[in-house]
Amino acid sequence: MMVMEWDQQQQENQREENGNLSVNNGGVMYVKVMTDEQLETLRKQIAVYASICEQLVEMHKNLTAHQDLTGGRLGNLYCDPLMTSGGHKISARQRWTPTAVQLQILERIFEEGTGTPSKQKIKEITSELSQHGQISETNVYNWFQNRRARSKRKQVVAASSNNNNNNNAAESEVETEVESPKTKPENLLVSQAQQDVCFQNTEITSQLHFLGGGYHNIYDQHAWQGMCVGC
Amino acid sequence: MMVMEWDQQQQENQREENGNLSVNNGGVMYVKVMTDEQLETLRKQIAVYASICEQLVEMHKNLTAHQDLTGGRLGNLYCDPLMTSGGHKISARQRWTPTAVQLQILERIFEEGTGTPSKQKIKEITSELSQHGQISETNVYNWFQNRRARSKRKQVVAASSNNNNNNNAAESEVETEVESPKTKPENLLVSQAQQDVCFQNTEITSQLHFLGGGYHNIYDQHAWQGMCVGC
DNA sequence: GGCATATGAATGAACG
DNA sequence: CGTTCATTCATATGCC
């Protein structure tokens, strides 16, 4: 087997080491090489992963068919284990953390909607989301406030960064994402990945899409812009 | 940026790391050329599947083991798929680290500083610091945010420790880690899945074996093969 | 080769 | 709504 090691430590220093760099747009684009054989192996591995995912989803469906409402426990659910019987709170988590499902729903509403939802709308959303975990209207309200504010901020930063004479192209992903109304990077994450891997199973596609919103927290959503480079 | 190194255990062919083609058995082996962005795309695609697998496994565990009431942070699925077991990452992204000069300047501004710099100020600072290394406005913004927050926390802790009141309620970052022995991010995702989940499906078991047994980690020993790079 | 710590980054909540 | 604070997540690094 072979191991691919990407040493990231001294990124600046290593730029010159690479023999295979090409110039792009007046800047330097760094490229890597791999053989067809290597690429084929990668493809297989991803396919295996996908297959595993599919079967795991199936297992999950079978299990949840029986024990459904036991809880949306994947997200927060801290349920004050530290609360004593006397009502004395020692230390408990306060901050709400959306579950994967909740996030997915929120993102969907956000991208289709324009502006912060009305109070009535917030109630509805909260009601819906409460089926997937503990949540309050305030949480929903704050989420939309933050989501909008940060989306806008990113735009501003991205726009202004175009004016700067940047000496490198490796800006943080925050700047590189310009949220266009037509794209939904977070929610398309999984399904797009599947496209890239050339999946045929449509059922797993939808199911993975269902799960996709939850990975928001791991890989920040911005980076998913422009996924399929060649497709 | 990064340098890709191929471990040479059994791939005698892949010798020219930085060349676009390598010679094999007297012939020419054709290889793909990728940008870092494309590679990161691949990484993400795999990471998506890895995350999905882990979350599905997690869900399965939760559904199976009802006595798992200890709570903890089940929802914070984190699989760190970017880190190989060898400690090398396959991510093109890495967090910004200020250079010595940049730090000096930042500290100076912070000390003389009157609170958080305005956005215009951040632009100026960023521009100045960019002469001493890669940096973005977001980096500067985050730095001041963190600097101020942690400075304040230190003050509070010092103050409370000076008091006869030993109610140390302010050291959240440290305290949190102490009170919650959070599980270490699992690098060997697939292997872990095998241990924790008893699959009835023999097919998936064998596949997990393929991934977890044949490879220590899917990111550890593998060839990167032609994803949609060229498509 | 785990831990421990420092710190960059993400984000829920609050402020004005 | 834009900005800021507080908390937490995630990673880099050093020690043992």
mmCIF file of N, CA and C in Angstrom, chain A residues 4-123:
data_model
loop_
_atom_site.group_PDB
_atom_site.id
_atom_site.type_symbol
_atom_site.label_atom_id
_atom_site.label_comp_id
_atom_site.label_asym_id
_atom_site.label_seq_id
_atom_site.Cartn_x
_atom_site.Cartn_y
_atom_site.Cartn_z
ATOM 1 N N MET A 4 -0.272 8.387 1.602
ATOM 2 C CA MET A 4 -0.123 9.750 1.128
ATOM 3 C C MET A 4 -0.003 10.663 2.329
ATOM 4 N N GLU A 5 1.043 11.319 2.384
ATOM 5 C CA GLU A 5 1.263 12.223 3.500
ATOM 6 C C GLU A 5 1.347 13.636 2.984
ATOM 7 N N TRP A 6 0.545 14.410 3.563
ATOM 8 C CA TRP A 6 0.572 15.826 3.169
ATOM 9 C C TRP A 6 1.069 16.605 4.352
ATOM 10 N N ASP A 7 2.247 16.950 4.250
ATOM 11 C CA ASP A 7 2.786 17.736 5.343
ATOM 12 C C ASP A 7 2.315 19.165 5.192
ATOM 13 N N GLN A 8 1.681 19.606 6.212
ATOM 14 C CA GLN A 8 1.079 20.933 6.096
ATOM 15 C C GLN A 8 1.813 21.966 6.916
ATOM 16 N N GLN A 9 2.855 21.554 7.496
ATOM 17 C CA GLN A 9 3.406 22.454 8.484
ATOM 18 C C GLN A 9 3.954 23.744 7.886
ATOM 19 N N GLN A 10 4.909 23.592 7.067
ATOM 20 C CA GLN A 10 5.497 24.805 6.509
ATOM 21 C C GLN A 10 5.009 24.961 5.081
ATOM 22 N N GLN A 11 3.806 25.396 5.010
ATOM 23 C CA GLN A 11 3.209 25.421 3.699
ATOM 24 C C GLN A 11 3.945 26.380 2.771
ATOM 25 N N GLU A 12 4.427 27.418 3.323
ATOM 26 C CA GLU A 12 5.086 28.361 2.435
ATOM 27 C C GLU A 12 6.378 27.793 1.886
ATOM 28 N N ASN A 13 7.051 27.115 2.761
ATOM 29 C CA ASN A 13 8.332 26.606 2.334
ATOM 30 C C ASN A 13 8.206 25.536 1.274
ATOM 31 N N GLN A 14 7.143 24.832 1.347
ATOM 32 C CA GLN A 14 7.033 23.685 0.485
ATOM 33 C C GLN A 14 6.563 24.019 -0.909
ATOM 34 N N ARG A 15 6.172 25.206 -1.073
ATOM 35 C CA ARG A 15 5.619 25.529 -2.377
ATOM 36 C C ARG A 15 6.655 25.399 -3.472
ATOM 37 N N GLU A 16 7.826 25.735 -3.101
ATOM 38 C CA GLU A 16 8.841 25.686 -4.143
ATOM 39 C C GLU A 16 9.368 24.276 -4.376
ATOM 40 N N GLU A 17 9.147 23.432 -3.410
ATOM 41 C CA GLU A 17 9.689 22.109 -3.562
ATOM 42 C C GLU A 17 8.990 21.348 -4.678
ATOM 43 N N ASN A 18 7.761 21.613 -4.786
ATOM 44 C CA ASN A 18 6.986 20.834 -5.723
ATOM 45 C C ASN A 18 7.400 21.125 -7.152
ATOM 46 N N GLY A 19 7.658 20.076 -7.833
ATOM 47 C CA GLY A 19 8.037 20.277 -9.214
ATOM 48 C C GLY A 19 6.837 20.482 -10.113
ATOM 49 N N ASN A 20 5.696 20.081 -9.653
ATOM 50 C CA ASN A 20 4.544 20.088 -10.546
ATOM 51 C C ASN A 20 3.578 21.183 -10.164
ATOM 52 N N LEU A 21 4.016 22.347 -10.354
ATOM 53 C CA LEU A 21 3.092 23.428 -10.117
ATOM 54 C C LEU A 21 2.859 24.183 -11.411
ATOM 55 N N SER A 22 1.718 24.698 -11.509
ATOM 56 C CA SER A 22 1.384 25.402 -12.730
ATOM 57 C C SER A 22 0.861 26.785 -12.381
ATOM 58 N N VAL A 23 0.963 27.642 -13.314
ATOM 59 C CA VAL A 23 0.576 29.018 -13.078
ATOM 60 C C VAL A 23 -0.856 29.215 -13.534
ATOM 61 N N ASN A 24 -1.565 29.907 -12.710
ATOM 62 C CA ASN A 24 -2.972 30.111 -13.023
ATOM 63 C C ASN A 24 -3.368 31.508 -12.593
ATOM 64 N N ASN A 25 -3.896 32.245 -13.518
ATOM 65 C CA ASN A 25 -4.436 33.568 -13.208
ATOM 66 C C ASN A 25 -3.408 34.451 -12.507
ATOM 67 N N GLY A 26 -2.257 34.368 -12.926
ATOM 68 C CA GLY A 26 -1.253 35.202 -12.327
ATOM 69 C C GLY A 26 -0.796 34.694 -10.978
ATOM 70 N N GLY A 27 -1.454 33.685 -10.473
ATOM 71 C CA GLY A 27 -1.032 33.098 -9.214
ATOM 72 C C GLY A 27 -0.503 31.711 -9.477
ATOM 73 N N VAL A 28 -0.137 31.070 -8.430
ATOM 74 C CA VAL A 28 0.415 29.741 -8.581
ATOM 75 C C VAL A 28 -0.613 28.717 -8.138
ATOM 76 N N MET A 29 -0.846 27.782 -8.986
ATOM 77 C CA MET A 29 -1.748 26.707 -8.612
ATOM 78 C C MET A 29 -0.919 25.457 -8.379
ATOM 79 N N TYR A 30 -1.172 24.841 -7.292
ATOM 80 C CA TYR A 30 -0.380 23.690 -6.919
ATOM 81 C C TYR A 30 -1.156 22.429 -7.215
ATOM 82 N N VAL A 31 -0.484 21.535 -7.812
ATOM 83 C CA VAL A 31 -1.170 20.330 -8.247
ATOM 84 C C VAL A 31 -0.442 19.105 -7.720
ATOM 85 N N LYS A 32 -1.189 18.038 -7.681
ATOM 86 C CA LYS A 32 -0.620 16.767 -7.260
ATOM 87 C C LYS A 32 -0.815 15.763 -8.391
ATOM 88 N N VAL A 33 -0.120 14.702 -8.258
ATOM 89 C CA VAL A 33 -0.224 13.710 -9.312
ATOM 90 C C VAL A 33 -0.612 12.371 -8.708
ATOM 91 N N MET A 34 -1.299 11.608 -9.474
ATOM 92 C CA MET A 34 -1.587 10.243 -9.072
ATOM 93 C C MET A 34 -1.845 9.410 -10.314
ATOM 94 N N THR A 35 -1.632 8.163 -10.137
ATOM 95 C CA THR A 35 -1.774 7.286 -11.286
ATOM 96 C C THR A 35 -3.220 6.854 -11.441
ATOM 97 N N ASP A 36 -3.509 6.315 -12.577
ATOM 98 C CA ASP A 36 -4.845 5.794 -12.806
ATOM 99 C C ASP A 36 -5.164 4.678 -11.818
ATOM 100 N N GLU A 37 -4.153 3.923 -11.547
ATOM 101 C CA GLU A 37 -4.368 2.819 -10.622
ATOM 102 C C GLU A 37 -4.760 3.328 -9.242
ATOM 103 N N GLN A 38 -4.069 4.343 -8.827
ATOM 104 C CA GLN A 38 -4.384 4.922 -7.532
ATOM 105 C C GLN A 38 -5.784 5.503 -7.514
ATOM 106 N N LEU A 39 -6.098 6.144 -8.585
ATOM 107 C CA LEU A 39 -7.423 6.733 -8.660
ATOM 108 C C LEU A 39 -8.494 5.653 -8.615
ATOM 109 N N GLU A 40 -8.226 4.576 -9.273
ATOM 110 C CA GLU A 40 -9.198 3.485 -9.276
ATOM 111 C C GLU A 40 -9.394 2.921 -7.873
ATOM 112 N N THR A 41 -8.311 2.776 -7.175
ATOM 113 C CA THR A 41 -8.422 2.286 -5.804
ATOM 114 C C THR A 41 -9.248 3.221 -4.949
ATOM 115 N N LEU A 42 -9.017 4.473 -5.120
ATOM 116 C CA LEU A 42 -9.785 5.440 -4.344
ATOM 117 C C LEU A 42 -11.264 5.318 -4.651
ATOM 118 N N ARG A 43 -11.539 5.215 -5.907
ATOM 119 C CA ARG A 43 -12.933 5.099 -6.294
ATOM 120 C C ARG A 43 -13.571 3.875 -5.642
ATOM 121 N N LYS A 44 -12.842 2.802 -5.614
ATOM 122 C CA LYS A 44 -13.399 1.592 -5.009
ATOM 123 C C LYS A 44 -13.661 1.799 -3.527
ATOM 124 N N GLN A 45 -12.738 2.440 -2.903
ATOM 125 C CA GLN A 45 -12.909 2.624 -1.474
ATOM 126 C C GLN A 45 -14.109 3.479 -1.158
ATOM 127 N N ILE A 46 -14.273 4.489 -1.947
ATOM 128 C CA ILE A 46 -15.441 5.326 -1.712
ATOM 129 C C ILE A 46 -16.715 4.551 -1.995
ATOM 130 N N ALA A 47 -16.663 3.737 -2.997
ATOM 131 C CA ALA A 47 -17.831 2.928 -3.297
ATOM 132 C C ALA A 47 -18.158 1.995 -2.147
ATOM 133 N N VAL A 48 -17.137 1.454 -1.540
ATOM 134 C CA VAL A 48 -17.377 0.589 -0.395
ATOM 135 C C VAL A 48 -18.005 1.374 0.736
ATOM 136 N N TYR A 49 -17.476 2.523 0.958
ATOM 137 C CA TYR A 49 -18.055 3.364 1.995
ATOM 138 C C TYR A 49 -19.518 3.627 1.710
ATOM 139 N N ALA A 50 -19.787 3.939 0.498
ATOM 140 C CA ALA A 50 -21.164 4.235 0.136
ATOM 141 C C ALA A 50 -22.055 3.033 0.384
ATOM 142 N N SER A 51 -21.527 1.893 0.044
ATOM 143 C CA SER A 51 -22.317 0.695 0.267
ATOM 144 C C SER A 51 -22.580 0.472 1.745
ATOM 145 N N ILE A 52 -21.581 0.698 2.524
ATOM 146 C CA ILE A 52 -21.755 0.565 3.972
ATOM 147 C C ILE A 52 -22.809 1.543 4.458
ATOM 148 N N CYS A 53 -22.706 2.738 3.970
ATOM 149 C CA CYS A 53 -23.693 3.731 4.374
ATOM 150 C C CYS A 53 -25.095 3.261 4.028
ATOM 151 N N GLU A 54 -25.222 2.750 2.871
ATOM 152 C CA GLU A 54 -26.538 2.303 2.450
ATOM 153 C C GLU A 54 -27.096 1.248 3.390
ATOM 154 N N GLN A 55 -26.255 0.324 3.731
ATOM 155 C CA GLN A 55 -26.754 -0.743 4.588
ATOM 156 C C GLN A 55 -26.975 -0.275 6.007
ATOM 157 N N LEU A 56 -26.164 0.641 6.434
ATOM 158 C CA LEU A 56 -26.387 1.202 7.759
ATOM 159 C C LEU A 56 -27.700 1.956 7.797
ATOM 160 N N VAL A 57 -27.956 2.668 6.744
ATOM 161 C CA VAL A 57 -29.227 3.373 6.687
ATOM 162 C C VAL A 57 -30.371 2.373 6.744
ATOM 163 N N GLU A 58 -30.219 1.312 6.064
ATOM 164 C CA GLU A 58 -31.270 0.294 6.066
ATOM 165 C C GLU A 58 -31.470 -0.272 7.472
ATOM 166 N N MET A 59 -30.358 -0.549 8.112
ATOM 167 C CA MET A 59 -30.458 -1.050 9.471
ATOM 168 C C MET A 59 -31.162 -0.048 10.367
ATOM 169 N N HIS A 60 -30.790 1.167 10.187
ATOM 170 C CA HIS A 60 -31.384 2.195 11.023
ATOM 171 C C HIS A 60 -32.878 2.300 10.785
ATOM 172 N N LYS A 61 -33.249 2.195 9.558
ATOM 173 C CA LYS A 61 -34.671 2.265 9.264
ATOM 174 C C LYS A 61 -35.420 1.124 9.945
ATOM 175 N N ASN A 62 -34.854 -0.036 9.871
ATOM 176 C CA ASN A 62 -35.510 -1.172 10.488
ATOM 177 C C ASN A 62 -35.623 -1.004 11.998
ATOM 178 N N LEU A 63 -34.594 -0.472 12.566
ATOM 179 C CA LEU A 63 -34.616 -0.299 14.009
ATOM 180 C C LEU A 63 -35.584 0.789 14.427
ATOM 181 N N THR A 64 -35.560 1.861 13.722
ATOM 182 C CA THR A 64 -36.430 2.969 14.110
ATOM 183 C C THR A 64 -37.883 2.645 13.833
ATOM 184 N N ALA A 65 -38.119 1.708 12.992
ATOM 185 C CA ALA A 65 -39.503 1.334 12.739
ATOM 186 C C ALA A 65 -40.162 0.824 14.019
ATOM 187 N N HIS A 66 -39.385 0.255 14.871
ATOM 188 C CA HIS A 66 -39.941 -0.292 16.101
ATOM 189 C C HIS A 66 -39.911 0.701 17.238
ATOM 190 N N GLN A 67 -38.760 1.253 17.462
ATOM 191 C CA GLN A 67 -38.619 2.168 18.590
ATOM 192 C C GLN A 67 -38.425 3.568 18.043
ATOM 193 N N ASP A 68 -39.517 4.195 17.866
ATOM 194 C CA ASP A 68 -39.438 5.431 17.106
ATOM 195 C C ASP A 68 -39.175 6.640 17.982
ATOM 196 N N LEU A 69 -40.067 6.897 18.842
ATOM 197 C CA LEU A 69 -40.052 8.185 19.520
ATOM 198 C C LEU A 69 -39.106 8.218 20.711
ATOM 199 N N THR A 70 -38.228 7.280 20.776
ATOM 200 C CA THR A 70 -37.384 7.229 21.956
ATOM 201 C C THR A 70 -36.499 8.438 22.103
ATOM 202 N N GLY A 71 -36.327 9.134 21.046
ATOM 203 C CA GLY A 71 -35.557 10.352 21.224
ATOM 204 C C GLY A 71 -34.737 10.692 20.006
ATOM 205 N N GLY A 72 -34.559 11.972 19.834
ATOM 206 C CA GLY A 72 -33.726 12.416 18.724
ATOM 207 C C GLY A 72 -32.301 12.607 19.161
ATOM 208 N N ARG A 73 -31.937 11.855 20.049
ATOM 209 C CA ARG A 73 -30.735 11.982 20.861
ATOM 210 C C ARG A 73 -29.453 12.293 20.133
ATOM 211 N N LEU A 74 -29.465 12.391 18.876
ATOM 212 C CA LEU A 74 -28.180 12.578 18.220
ATOM 213 C C LEU A 74 -27.573 13.942 18.484
ATOM 214 N N GLY A 75 -28.362 14.859 18.889
ATOM 215 C CA GLY A 75 -27.801 16.199 19.000
ATOM 216 C C GLY A 75 -27.447 16.606 20.414
ATOM 217 N N ASN A 76 -28.314 17.275 21.048
ATOM 218 C CA ASN A 76 -27.954 17.843 22.341
ATOM 219 C C ASN A 76 -28.416 16.971 23.496
ATOM 220 N N LEU A 77 -29.549 17.162 23.993
ATOM 221 C CA LEU A 77 -30.019 16.184 24.964
ATOM 222 C C LEU A 77 -29.054 16.038 26.140
ATOM 223 N N TYR A 78 -28.855 17.074 26.819
ATOM 224 C CA TYR A 78 -28.016 16.981 28.002
ATOM 225 C C TYR A 78 -28.850 16.725 29.241
ATOM 226 N N CYS A 79 -30.063 17.063 29.130
ATOM 227 C CA CYS A 79 -31.094 16.677 30.105
ATOM 228 C C CYS A 79 -30.617 16.748 31.549
ATOM 229 N N ASP A 80 -29.778 17.674 31.812
ATOM 230 C CA ASP A 80 -29.424 18.009 33.195
ATOM 231 C C ASP A 80 -29.125 16.793 34.055
ATOM 232 N N PRO A 81 -28.159 16.050 33.699
ATOM 233 C CA PRO A 81 -27.819 14.910 34.558
ATOM 234 C C PRO A 81 -27.200 15.365 35.872
ATOM 235 N N LEU A 82 -26.841 16.607 35.903
ATOM 236 C CA LEU A 82 -26.164 17.101 37.095
ATOM 237 C C LEU A 82 -27.121 17.831 38.041
ATOM 238 N N MET A 83 -28.350 17.819 37.703
ATOM 239 C CA MET A 83 -29.316 18.469 38.578
ATOM 240 C C MET A 83 -29.649 17.542 39.738
ATOM 241 N N THR A 84 -29.464 18.044 40.896
ATOM 242 C CA THR A 84 -29.742 17.200 42.053
ATOM 243 C C THR A 84 -31.219 17.233 42.372
ATOM 244 N N SER A 85 -31.573 16.390 43.279
ATOM 245 C CA SER A 85 -32.992 16.309 43.636
ATOM 246 C C SER A 85 -33.464 17.584 44.316
ATOM 247 N N GLY A 86 -32.579 18.265 44.968
ATOM 248 C CA GLY A 86 -32.974 19.481 45.638
ATOM 249 C C GLY A 86 -33.150 20.653 44.687
ATOM 250 N N GLY A 87 -32.952 20.408 43.435
ATOM 251 C CA GLY A 87 -33.092 21.482 42.476
ATOM 252 C C GLY A 87 -31.851 22.340 42.397
ATOM 253 N N HIS A 88 -30.829 21.913 43.028
ATOM 254 C CA HIS A 88 -29.598 22.677 42.985
ATOM 255 C C HIS A 88 -28.812 22.318 41.734
ATOM 256 N N LYS A 89 -28.651 23.277 40.921
ATOM 257 C CA LYS A 89 -27.951 23.021 39.678
ATOM 258 C C LYS A 89 -26.450 23.168 39.881
ATOM 259 N N ILE A 90 -25.765 22.124 39.640
ATOM 260 C CA ILE A 90 -24.319 22.195 39.788
ATOM 261 C C ILE A 90 -23.701 22.793 38.533
ATOM 262 N N SER A 91 -23.867 22.079 37.501
ATOM 263 C CA SER A 91 -23.353 22.577 36.239
ATOM 264 C C SER A 91 -24.083 21.863 35.116
ATOM 265 N N ALA A 92 -24.640 22.617 34.268
ATOM 266 C CA ALA A 92 -25.390 21.995 33.188
ATOM 267 C C ALA A 92 -25.174 22.768 31.901
ATOM 268 N N ARG A 93 -25.218 22.066 30.874
ATOM 269 C CA ARG A 93 -25.092 22.686 29.566
ATOM 270 C C ARG A 93 -26.303 23.581 29.326
ATOM 271 N N GLN A 94 -26.019 24.717 28.801
ATOM 272 C CA GLN A 94 -27.124 25.621 28.538
ATOM 273 C C GLN A 94 -27.369 25.759 27.045
ATOM 274 N N ARG A 95 -26.310 25.820 26.337
ATOM 275 C CA ARG A 95 -26.414 26.235 24.950
ATOM 276 C C ARG A 95 -27.052 25.152 24.093
ATOM 277 N N TRP A 96 -28.004 25.586 23.377
ATOM 278 C CA TRP A 96 -28.688 24.666 22.474
ATOM 279 C C TRP A 96 -27.768 24.312 21.310
ATOM 280 N N THR A 97 -27.826 23.077 20.935
ATOM 281 C CA THR A 97 -27.088 22.635 19.760
ATOM 282 C C THR A 97 -28.042 21.888 18.850
ATOM 283 N N PRO A 98 -28.179 22.363 17.659
ATOM 284 C CA PRO A 98 -29.151 21.719 16.763
ATOM 285 C C PRO A 98 -28.696 20.310 16.404
ATOM 286 N N THR A 99 -29.638 19.469 16.272
ATOM 287 C CA THR A 99 -29.328 18.126 15.798
ATOM 288 C C THR A 99 -29.155 18.150 14.285
ATOM 289 N N ALA A 100 -28.734 17.034 13.791
ATOM 290 C CA ALA A 100 -28.507 16.963 12.353
ATOM 291 C C ALA A 100 -29.794 17.209 11.587
ATOM 292 N N VAL A 101 -30.822 16.581 12.046
ATOM 293 C CA VAL A 101 -32.096 16.735 11.345
ATOM 294 C C VAL A 101 -32.585 18.162 11.455
ATOM 295 N N GLN A 102 -32.471 18.693 12.635
ATOM 296 C CA GLN A 102 -32.921 20.067 12.814
ATOM 297 C C GLN A 102 -32.159 21.010 11.905
ATOM 298 N N LEU A 103 -30.896 20.807 11.832
ATOM 299 C CA LEU A 103 -30.097 21.680 10.982
ATOM 300 C C LEU A 103 -30.509 21.559 9.522
ATOM 301 N N GLN A 104 -30.738 20.368 9.148
ATOM 302 C CA GLN A 104 -31.120 20.159 7.752
ATOM 303 C C GLN A 104 -32.409 20.893 7.441
ATOM 304 N N ILE A 105 -33.354 20.799 8.356
ATOM 305 C CA ILE A 105 -34.631 21.473 8.134
ATOM 306 C C ILE A 105 -34.432 22.979 8.147
ATOM 307 N N LEU A 106 -33.670 23.432 9.092
ATOM 308 C CA LEU A 106 -33.442 24.867 9.180
ATOM 309 C C LEU A 106 -32.782 25.402 7.921
ATOM 310 N N GLU A 107 -31.817 24.689 7.459
ATOM 311 C CA GLU A 107 -31.131 25.146 6.257
ATOM 312 C C GLU A 107 -32.083 25.198 5.068
ATOM 313 N N ARG A 108 -32.905 24.218 5.012
ATOM 314 C CA ARG A 108 -33.853 24.189 3.892
ATOM 315 C C ARG A 108 -34.781 25.389 3.957
ATOM 316 N N ILE A 109 -35.288 25.641 5.147
ATOM 317 C CA ILE A 109 -36.191 26.780 5.283
ATOM 318 C C ILE A 109 -35.449 28.066 4.995
ATOM 319 N N PHE A 110 -34.251 28.123 5.455
ATOM 320 C CA PHE A 110 -33.487 29.358 5.274
ATOM 321 C C PHE A 110 -33.271 29.664 3.804
ATOM 322 N N GLU A 111 -32.927 28.655 3.093
ATOM 323 C CA GLU A 111 -32.564 28.934 1.706
ATOM 324 C C GLU A 111 -33.772 29.208 0.845
ATOM 325 N N GLU A 112 -34.896 28.669 1.235
ATOM 326 C CA GLU A 112 -36.079 28.937 0.421
ATOM 327 C C GLU A 112 -36.738 30.230 0.838
ATOM 328 N N GLY A 113 -36.583 30.562 2.077
ATOM 329 C CA GLY A 113 -37.264 31.730 2.582
ATOM 330 C C GLY A 113 -36.473 33.000 2.369
ATOM 331 N N THR A 114 -37.166 34.074 2.551
ATOM 332 C CA THR A 114 -36.502 35.366 2.428
ATOM 333 C C THR A 114 -36.651 36.100 3.752
ATOM 334 N N GLY A 115 -35.554 36.230 4.395
ATOM 335 C CA GLY A 115 -35.577 36.999 5.625
ATOM 336 C C GLY A 115 -35.977 36.161 6.810
ATOM 337 N N THR A 116 -35.937 36.795 7.941
ATOM 338 C CA THR A 116 -36.284 36.104 9.164
ATOM 339 C C THR A 116 -37.765 35.756 9.153
ATOM 340 N N PRO A 117 -38.069 34.558 9.505
ATOM 341 C CA PRO A 117 -39.483 34.161 9.516
ATOM 342 C C PRO A 117 -40.286 34.982 10.521
ATOM 343 N N SER A 118 -41.531 35.062 10.239
ATOM 344 C CA SER A 118 -42.410 35.785 11.160
ATOM 345 C C SER A 118 -42.576 34.979 12.439
ATOM 346 N N LYS A 119 -43.212 35.611 13.375
ATOM 347 C CA LYS A 119 -43.408 34.937 14.648
ATOM 348 C C LYS A 119 -44.224 33.662 14.487
ATOM 349 N N GLN A 120 -45.223 33.762 13.678
ATOM 350 C CA GLN A 120 -46.057 32.590 13.464
ATOM 351 C C GLN A 120 -45.244 31.471 12.825
ATOM 352 N N LYS A 121 -44.474 31.889 11.865
ATOM 353 C CA LYS A 121 -43.639 30.916 11.178
ATOM 354 C C LYS A 121 -42.650 30.269 12.148
ATOM 355 N N ILE A 122 -42.142 31.062 13.004
ATOM 356 C CA ILE A 122 -41.188 30.539 13.989
ATOM 357 C C ILE A 122 -41.856 29.487 14.855
ATOM 358 N N LYS A 123 -43.052 29.765 15.223
ATOM 359 C CA LYS A 123 -43.777 28.785 16.034
ATOM 360 C C LYS A 123 -43.916 27.471 15.275
#
